[in-house]
């Protein structure tokens, strides 16, 4: 999926599929794999992930459904690691502000 995600027109669709289908999958291994995939793909389109994906995942972290909560926490953790590798926390104030506001 990472090779396909390098094409800009596919990035948002793959990211959306990961967060809407795979991060809430009943199988824990699929959720873990989806979060790691999201980490890799979020590096290709960090602006979409910080504006659309991270706030949605943070909201789902408080879901009553444990599968949704677990997948969202995994996704958030992997995206924060990816943003840290890209050094977005120092260079981009929006990420810091959006994380503060969401919590």
C-alpha positions as a Python dict, from the first residue, in 0.01 Angstrom:
ca = {
    (1, 'X'): (0, 0, 0),
    (2, 'X'): (290, 237, 62),
    (3, 'X'): (398, 217, -302),
    (4, 'X'): (45, 303, -416),
    (5, 'X'): (15, 576, -151),
    (6, 'X'): (307, 758, -307),
    (7, 'X'): (60, 866, -575),
    (8, 'X'): (-105, 1176, -431),
    (9, 'X'): (-453, 1097, -563),
    (10, 'X'): (-465, 773, -360),
    (11, 'X'): (-326, 896, -29),
    (12, 'X'): (-641, 1031, 133),
    (13, 'X'): (-847, 733, 22),
    (14, 'X'): (-600, 483, 167),
    (15, 'X'): (-574, 681, 491),
    (16, 'X'): (-953, 701, 518),
    (17, 'X'): (-985, 327, 456),
    (18, 'X'): (-732, 254, 728),
    (19, 'X'): (-910, 467, 988),
    (20, 'X'): (-1266, 374, 891),
    (21, 'X'): (-1220, -1, 836),
    (22, 'X'): (-892, -140, 956),
    (23, 'X'): (-835, 48, 1283),
    (24, 'X'): (-1172, -78, 1405),
    (25, 'X'): (-1130, -435, 1282),
    (26, 'X'): (-1220, -713, 1525),
    (27, 'X'): (-875, -876, 1486),
    (28, 'X'): (-613, -706, 1704),
    (29, 'X'): (-331, -788, 1462),
    (30, 'X'): (-514, -607, 1181),
    (31, 'X'): (-551, -300, 1404),
    (32, 'X'): (-181, -303, 1491),
    (33, 'X'): (-81, -347, 1127),
    (34, 'X'): (-321, -69, 1021),
    (35, 'X'): (-173, 171, 1276),
    (36, 'X'): (179, 100, 1154),
    (37, 'X'): (64, 149, 795),
    (38, 'X'): (-102, 475, 894),
    (39, 'X'): (227, 589, 1045),
    (40, 'X'): (413, 528, 720),
    (41, 'X'): (147, 682, 498),
    (42, 'X'): (91, 984, 724),
    (43, 'X'): (449, 1089, 652),
    (44, 'X'): (350, 1130, 286),
    (45, 'X'): (57, 1362, 363),
    (46, 'X'): (107, 1510, 711),
    (47, 'X'): (-117, 1811, 656),
    (48, 'X'): (-424, 1595, 585),
    (49, 'X'): (-345, 1376, 883),
    (50, 'X'): (-298, 1663, 1126),
    (51, 'X'): (-613, 1847, 1015),
    (52, 'X'): (-855, 1561, 952),
    (53, 'X'): (-729, 1230, 1086),
    (54, 'X'): (-570, 1311, 1421),
    (55, 'X'): (-869, 1509, 1558),
    (56, 'X'): (-1108, 1231, 1451),
    (57, 'X'): (-891, 964, 1610),
    (58, 'X'): (-860, 1163, 1931),
    (59, 'X'): (-1238, 1189, 1948),
    (60, 'X'): (-1275, 813, 1898),
    (61, 'X'): (-1030, 745, 2181),
    (62, 'X'): (-1321, 805, 2420),
    (63, 'X'): (-1560, 562, 2251),
    (64, 'X'): (-1751, 310, 2460),
    (65, 'X'): (-1654, 38, 2212),
    (66, 'X'): (-1319, -105, 2324),
    (67, 'X'): (-1220, -207, 1971),
    (68, 'X'): (-1275, 147, 1842),
    (69, 'X'): (-1094, 294, 2140),
    (70, 'X'): (-798, 59, 2103),
    (71, 'X'): (-764, 117, 1729),
    (72, 'X'): (-787, 492, 1774),
    (73, 'X'): (-522, 492, 2046),
    (74, 'X'): (-292, 284, 1827),
    (75, 'X'): (-350, 518, 1533),
    (76, 'X'): (-287, 830, 1742),
    (77, 'X'): (30, 685, 1890),
    (78, 'X'): (173, 587, 1553),
    (79, 'X'): (84, 923, 1398),
    (80, 'X'): (247, 1113, 1684),
    (81, 'X'): (561, 905, 1633),
    (82, 'X'): (553, 978, 1260),
    (83, 'X'): (506, 1351, 1323),
    (84, 'X'): (797, 1342, 1566),
    (85, 'X'): (1018, 1181, 1303),
    (86, 'X'): (918, 1457, 1060),
    (87, 'X'): (990, 1716, 1333),
    (88, 'X'): (643, 1867, 1294),
    (89, 'X'): (607, 1944, 1663),
    (90, 'X'): (879, 2205, 1651),
    (91, 'X'): (815, 2340, 1304),
    (92, 'X'): (435, 2345, 1299),
    (93, 'X'): (232, 2516, 1571),
    (94, 'X'): (-97, 2377, 1440),
    (95, 'X'): (-16, 2022, 1547),
    (96, 'X'): (57, 2134, 1902),
    (97, 'X'): (-256, 2350, 1912),
    (98, 'X'): (-485, 2083, 1767),
    (99, 'X'): (-363, 1823, 2014),
    (100, 'X'): (-414, 2062, 2307),
    (101, 'X'): (-764, 2156, 2194),
    (102, 'X'): (-874, 1799, 2133),
    (103, 'X'): (-771, 1678, 2476),
}
